[in-house]
Coordinates of C-alpha atoms in Angstrom, one line a residue:
X1 CA 27.8 45.9 27.5
X2 CA 28.0 44.1 24.1
X3 CA 29.4 40.6 24.0
X4 CA 33.1 40.3 23.0
X5 CA 35.4 37.4 22.0
X6 CA 38.2 37.4 24.6
X7 CA 41.7 37.4 23.0
X8 CA 43.8 37.9 26.1
X9 CA 44.3 36.1 29.4
X10 CA 44.5 38.0 32.7
X11 CA 45.0 36.5 36.2
X12 CA 41.5 37.6 37.3
X13 CA 39.8 36.1 34.3
X14 CA 41.9 32.9 34.6
X15 CA 40.7 32.7 38.2
X16 CA 37.1 33.1 37.2
X17 CA 37.4 30.2 34.7
X18 CA 39.1 27.9 37.2
X19 CA 36.4 28.7 39.8
X20 CA 33.5 28.3 37.3
X21 CA 33.6 28.4 33.5
X22 CA 30.1 29.7 33.4
X23 CA 31.1 32.6 35.6
X24 CA 33.9 33.4 33.2
X25 CA 31.5 33.4 30.3
X26 CA 29.1 35.8 32.1
X27 CA 32.0 38.2 32.9
X28 CA 34.3 38.0 29.9
X29 CA 31.9 37.1 27.0
X30 CA 28.4 38.3 27.9
X31 CA 29.9 41.1 30.1
X32 CA 26.8 41.0 32.3
X33 CA 26.7 43.8 34.9
X34 CA 27.3 43.0 38.5
X35 CA 26.5 45.2 41.5
X36 CA 29.7 46.3 43.3
X37 CA 30.3 44.9 46.7
X38 CA 31.6 46.9 49.7
X39 CA 34.7 44.8 49.8
X40 CA 35.5 45.3 46.1
X41 CA 35.0 49.1 46.3
X42 CA 37.1 49.1 49.5
X43 CA 39.9 47.5 47.6
X44 CA 39.6 49.9 44.7
X45 CA 39.8 52.9 47.1
X46 CA 42.7 51.6 49.1
X47 CA 44.7 50.8 45.9
X48 CA 43.9 54.3 44.6
X49 CA 45.2 55.9 47.8
X50 CA 48.5 53.9 47.8
X51 CA 49.0 54.6 44.1
X52 CA 48.6 58.3 44.7
X53 CA 50.9 58.1 47.8
X54 CA 53.8 57.1 45.6
X55 CA 53.3 60.0 43.3
X56 CA 54.5 62.2 46.2
X57 CA 58.1 63.0 47.1
X58 CA 59.4 60.4 49.6
X59 CA 59.4 62.8 52.5
X60 CA 55.6 63.5 52.2
X61 CA 54.6 59.8 52.2
X62 CA 53.3 59.9 55.8
X63 CA 50.3 58.2 57.4
X64 CA 48.7 61.6 57.9
X65 CA 49.0 62.4 54.2
X66 CA 47.7 59.1 53.1
X67 CA 44.7 59.3 55.4
X68 CA 44.0 62.8 54.1
X69 CA 43.8 61.3 50.6
X70 CA 40.9 58.9 51.4
X71 CA 38.0 61.4 51.2
X72 CA 39.1 63.0 47.9
X73 CA 39.8 59.7 46.3
X74 CA 36.4 58.4 47.4
X75 CA 34.8 61.5 46.0
X76 CA 36.4 60.8 42.6
X77 CA 35.1 57.2 42.6
X78 CA 31.6 58.4 43.4
X79 CA 31.3 60.7 40.4
X80 CA 30.2 57.8 38.2
X81 CA 27.2 57.2 40.3
X82 CA 27.9 53.4 40.3
X83 CA 28.1 53.3 44.0
X84 CA 24.9 55.2 44.8
X85 CA 23.2 52.1 46.3
X86 CA 26.2 50.7 48.1
X87 CA 25.3 51.8 51.6
X88 CA 22.2 51.7 53.7
X89 CA 22.9 55.2 55.0
X90 CA 25.5 57.7 56.2
X91 CA 26.3 55.6 59.3
X92 CA 26.9 52.5 57.2
X93 CA 29.2 54.5 54.9
X94 CA 31.1 56.1 57.9
X95 CA 31.8 52.7 59.4
X96 CA 33.0 51.5 56.0
X97 CA 35.4 54.5 55.7
X98 CA 36.7 53.9 59.2
X99 CA 37.7 50.4 58.0
X100 CA 39.4 51.9 54.9
X101 CA 41.4 54.2 57.2
X102 CA 42.4 51.1 59.3
X103 CA 43.7 49.3 56.2
X104 CA 45.8 52.3 55.2
X105 CA 47.2 52.6 58.7
X106 CA 48.1 48.9 58.6
X107 CA 50.0 49.4 55.4
X108 CA 52.3 51.8 57.2
X109 CA 52.9 49.3 60.0
X110 CA 54.1 46.8 57.3
X111 CA 56.6 49.0 55.5
X112 CA 57.9 52.5 55.3
X113 CA 57.1 54.1 51.9
X114 CA 59.6 56.9 52.6
X115 CA 62.4 54.4 52.2
X116 CA 61.1 53.1 48.8
X117 CA 61.3 54.4 45.3
X118 CA 59.2 52.1 43.1
X119 CA 60.2 51.5 39.6
X120 CA 56.5 51.8 38.7
X121 CA 53.1 51.6 40.3
X122 CA 50.0 50.2 38.5
X123 CA 52.5 48.6 36.1
X124 CA 50.9 47.2 32.9
X125 CA 52.6 44.0 31.7
X126 CA 51.6 42.4 28.4
X127 CA 53.3 39.6 26.4
X128 CA 52.5 37.0 23.8
X129 CA 53.9 33.5 24.4
X130 CA 55.4 31.5 21.6
X131 CA 52.1 29.6 21.0
X132 CA 50.2 32.8 20.6
X133 CA 48.8 33.0 24.2
X134 CA 48.4 36.7 25.0
X135 CA 48.9 37.7 28.6
X136 CA 47.9 41.0 30.3
X137 CA 48.0 42.2 33.9
X138 CA 48.4 45.2 36.2
X139 CA 51.0 44.9 39.0
X140 CA 50.3 47.2 42.0
X141 CA 54.0 48.0 42.4
X142 CA 57.3 46.9 40.9
X143 CA 60.5 47.7 42.8
X144 CA 63.9 47.4 41.1
X145 CA 67.0 48.0 43.3
X146 CA 70.4 49.4 42.0
X147 CA 71.7 45.8 41.4
X148 CA 68.7 45.1 39.2
X149 CA 66.9 42.8 41.5
X150 CA 63.1 42.9 41.0
X151 CA 60.3 42.7 43.6
X152 CA 56.7 42.6 42.5
X153 CA 54.2 43.6 45.1
X154 CA 50.4 43.3 45.3
X155 CA 48.1 44.8 48.0
X156 CA 45.2 42.7 49.4
X157 CA 42.6 44.2 51.7
X158 CA 41.7 40.8 53.1
X159 CA 43.5 38.5 55.5
X160 CA 46.4 36.2 54.6
X161 CA 45.0 32.8 53.6
X162 CA 46.1 29.5 55.3
X163 CA 49.2 27.9 53.9
X164 CA 47.2 25.2 52.2
X165 CA 45.7 27.9 49.9
X166 CA 49.1 29.6 49.2
X167 CA 49.3 28.2 45.6
X168 CA 46.0 29.6 44.7
X169 CA 46.9 33.0 46.1
X170 CA 50.3 33.0 44.3
X171 CA 48.8 32.1 40.9
X172 CA 48.3 35.8 40.2
X173 CA 51.9 36.7 41.2
X174 CA 53.4 33.9 39.2
X175 CA 51.4 35.2 36.2
X176 CA 52.9 38.7 36.7
X177 CA 56.4 37.2 37.1
X178 CA 56.0 35.2 33.9
X179 CA 54.9 38.3 31.9
X180 CA 57.7 40.3 33.5
X181 CA 60.3 37.7 32.6
X182 CA 59.2 37.2 29.0
X183 CA 59.1 41.0 28.4
X184 CA 62.2 42.1 30.3
X185 CA 64.3 39.0 30.4
X186 CA 64.7 39.1 34.2
X187 CA 63.2 36.6 36.7
X188 CA 61.8 38.6 39.6
X189 CA 63.7 37.9 42.8
X190 CA 60.6 38.2 45.1
X191 CA 56.9 38.1 44.7
X192 CA 55.1 39.7 47.7
X193 CA 51.4 39.7 48.7
X194 CA 50.7 42.3 51.4
X195 CA 47.5 41.5 53.3
X196 CA 46.3 44.7 54.9
X197 CA 43.4 42.9 56.6
X198 CA 45.8 41.4 59.2
X199 CA 49.1 42.9 58.5
X200 CA 50.7 39.7 57.2
X201 CA 52.8 39.0 54.0
X202 CA 53.1 36.1 51.7
X203 CA 56.5 36.0 50.0
X204 CA 57.7 33.7 47.2
X205 CA 60.9 33.6 45.2
X206 CA 60.4 32.0 41.8
X207 CA 63.1 30.3 39.7
X208 CA 63.3 30.3 35.9
X209 CA 62.6 26.6 35.9
X210 CA 59.4 27.2 37.9
X211 CA 58.3 29.9 35.5
X212 CA 58.9 27.7 32.6
X213 CA 56.6 25.1 34.1
X214 CA 54.0 27.7 35.0
X215 CA 54.1 28.9 31.4
X216 CA 53.1 25.4 30.3
X217 CA 50.2 25.5 32.8
X218 CA 49.0 28.9 31.5
X219 CA 49.2 27.8 27.8
X220 CA 47.2 24.7 28.6
X221 CA 44.6 26.7 30.6
X222 CA 44.2 29.2 27.7
X223 CA 43.8 26.3 25.2
X224 CA 40.9 25.0 27.3
X225 CA 39.4 28.5 27.6
X226 CA 39.8 29.2 23.9
X227 CA 37.9 26.0 23.1
X228 CA 35.1 27.0 25.4
X229 CA 34.9 30.4 23.9
X230 CA 34.8 28.9 20.4
X231 CA 32.1 26.3 21.2
X232 CA 30.1 28.2 23.8
X233 CA 30.4 25.2 26.1
X234 CA 30.8 26.7 29.6
X235 CA 29.9 24.3 32.3
X236 CA 28.8 25.6 35.7
X237 CA 30.9 24.5 38.7
X238 CA 29.1 24.6 42.0
X239 CA 31.1 25.5 45.1
X240 CA 30.9 27.5 48.3
X241 CA 31.7 30.6 46.3
X242 CA 28.3 30.4 44.6
X243 CA 26.9 32.3 47.5
X244 CA 28.7 35.4 46.4
X245 CA 27.8 35.1 42.7
X246 CA 25.6 37.8 41.2
X247 CA 24.3 35.5 38.4
X248 CA 22.5 32.6 40.3
X249 CA 19.3 33.5 38.5
X250 CA 20.9 32.5 35.2
X251 CA 22.7 29.4 36.4
X252 CA 21.4 25.9 35.8
X253 CA 22.8 24.8 39.2
X254 CA 20.1 27.1 40.7
X255 CA 17.3 26.4 38.3
X256 CA 18.2 29.2 35.9
X257 CA 19.0 29.3 32.2
X258 CA 21.8 31.2 30.7
X259 CA 21.0 33.6 27.8
X260 CA 21.6 32.5 24.3
X261 CA 25.3 32.4 23.5
X262 CA 26.1 35.7 21.8
X263 CA 29.1 34.7 19.7
X264 CA 29.4 32.5 16.6
X265 CA 30.3 29.0 17.6
X266 CA 32.3 26.1 16.2
X267 CA 32.1 22.4 16.7
X268 CA 34.7 21.0 19.1
X269 CA 38.1 20.6 17.4
X270 CA 37.1 22.8 14.4
X271 CA 38.6 26.2 13.5
X272 CA 35.8 27.7 11.6
X273 CA 32.4 28.9 12.8
X274 CA 29.5 26.5 12.4
X275 CA 27.6 27.5 9.3
X276 CA 23.9 28.1 9.5
X277 CA 22.0 25.4 7.6
X278 CA 21.1 26.5 4.1
X279 CA 17.6 27.7 3.6
X280 CA 15.5 26.0 1.0
X281 CA 14.4 28.3 -1.8
X282 CA 10.6 28.0 -2.3
X283 CA 9.7 27.0 -5.8
X284 CA 8.7 29.9 -8.1

């Protein structure tokens, strides 16, 4: 894919930058391809099934119906050919699909979809903050009760993280809550992460004051990111997560060298691109 200059901030790309600025560059600017992982595709498939489930009348939202959706939704995802090399063989794929079924069954053990009528699923939220920071995200499900109370829900196919990592896990949900509040004027009553890997939930109730503070954090983060995008200065940040990175061959931390920065650059603190030095005209 051709390089692009990012103009919006999403929770996933914010997470990339906080993890490793160079990873953000590879994904958001260079847009380098990455081979899909089984875990990523599993999450895509489970999310697709649960989204389709809520397109049905409430009485048809049964475990049996949801499980019957897995194969057709998987067939749709495979039409692109992107996942042709994902499995070592049919047995490997079958074991993977069994785990997908387990995750869907766990969802039904956590809540009864027949008793819910979501305001929207795969809800796009976008807003521009007063300093020009543009936010964009997709909420798995937004519930609004008759009294107007709002619950934002996100499905996770992994296990609930330890409490000491709760803030990192909730960054995404606070991001959604901020965008929801700024576009609709209502602070969500509850943010809920549903971990299908172990059937646990992580709930958080934000206040307007907390979202105001989080908004400042997001603005400051985007300012740093915008500076890096303008200057091309993306420093690698080594961590335990490097073992899952698809771009180690291009990372200085592993003896690699990033490709030439594909966008015009500016000097730190300047607003205009750095001009190319003038070429001398040979005498005639």
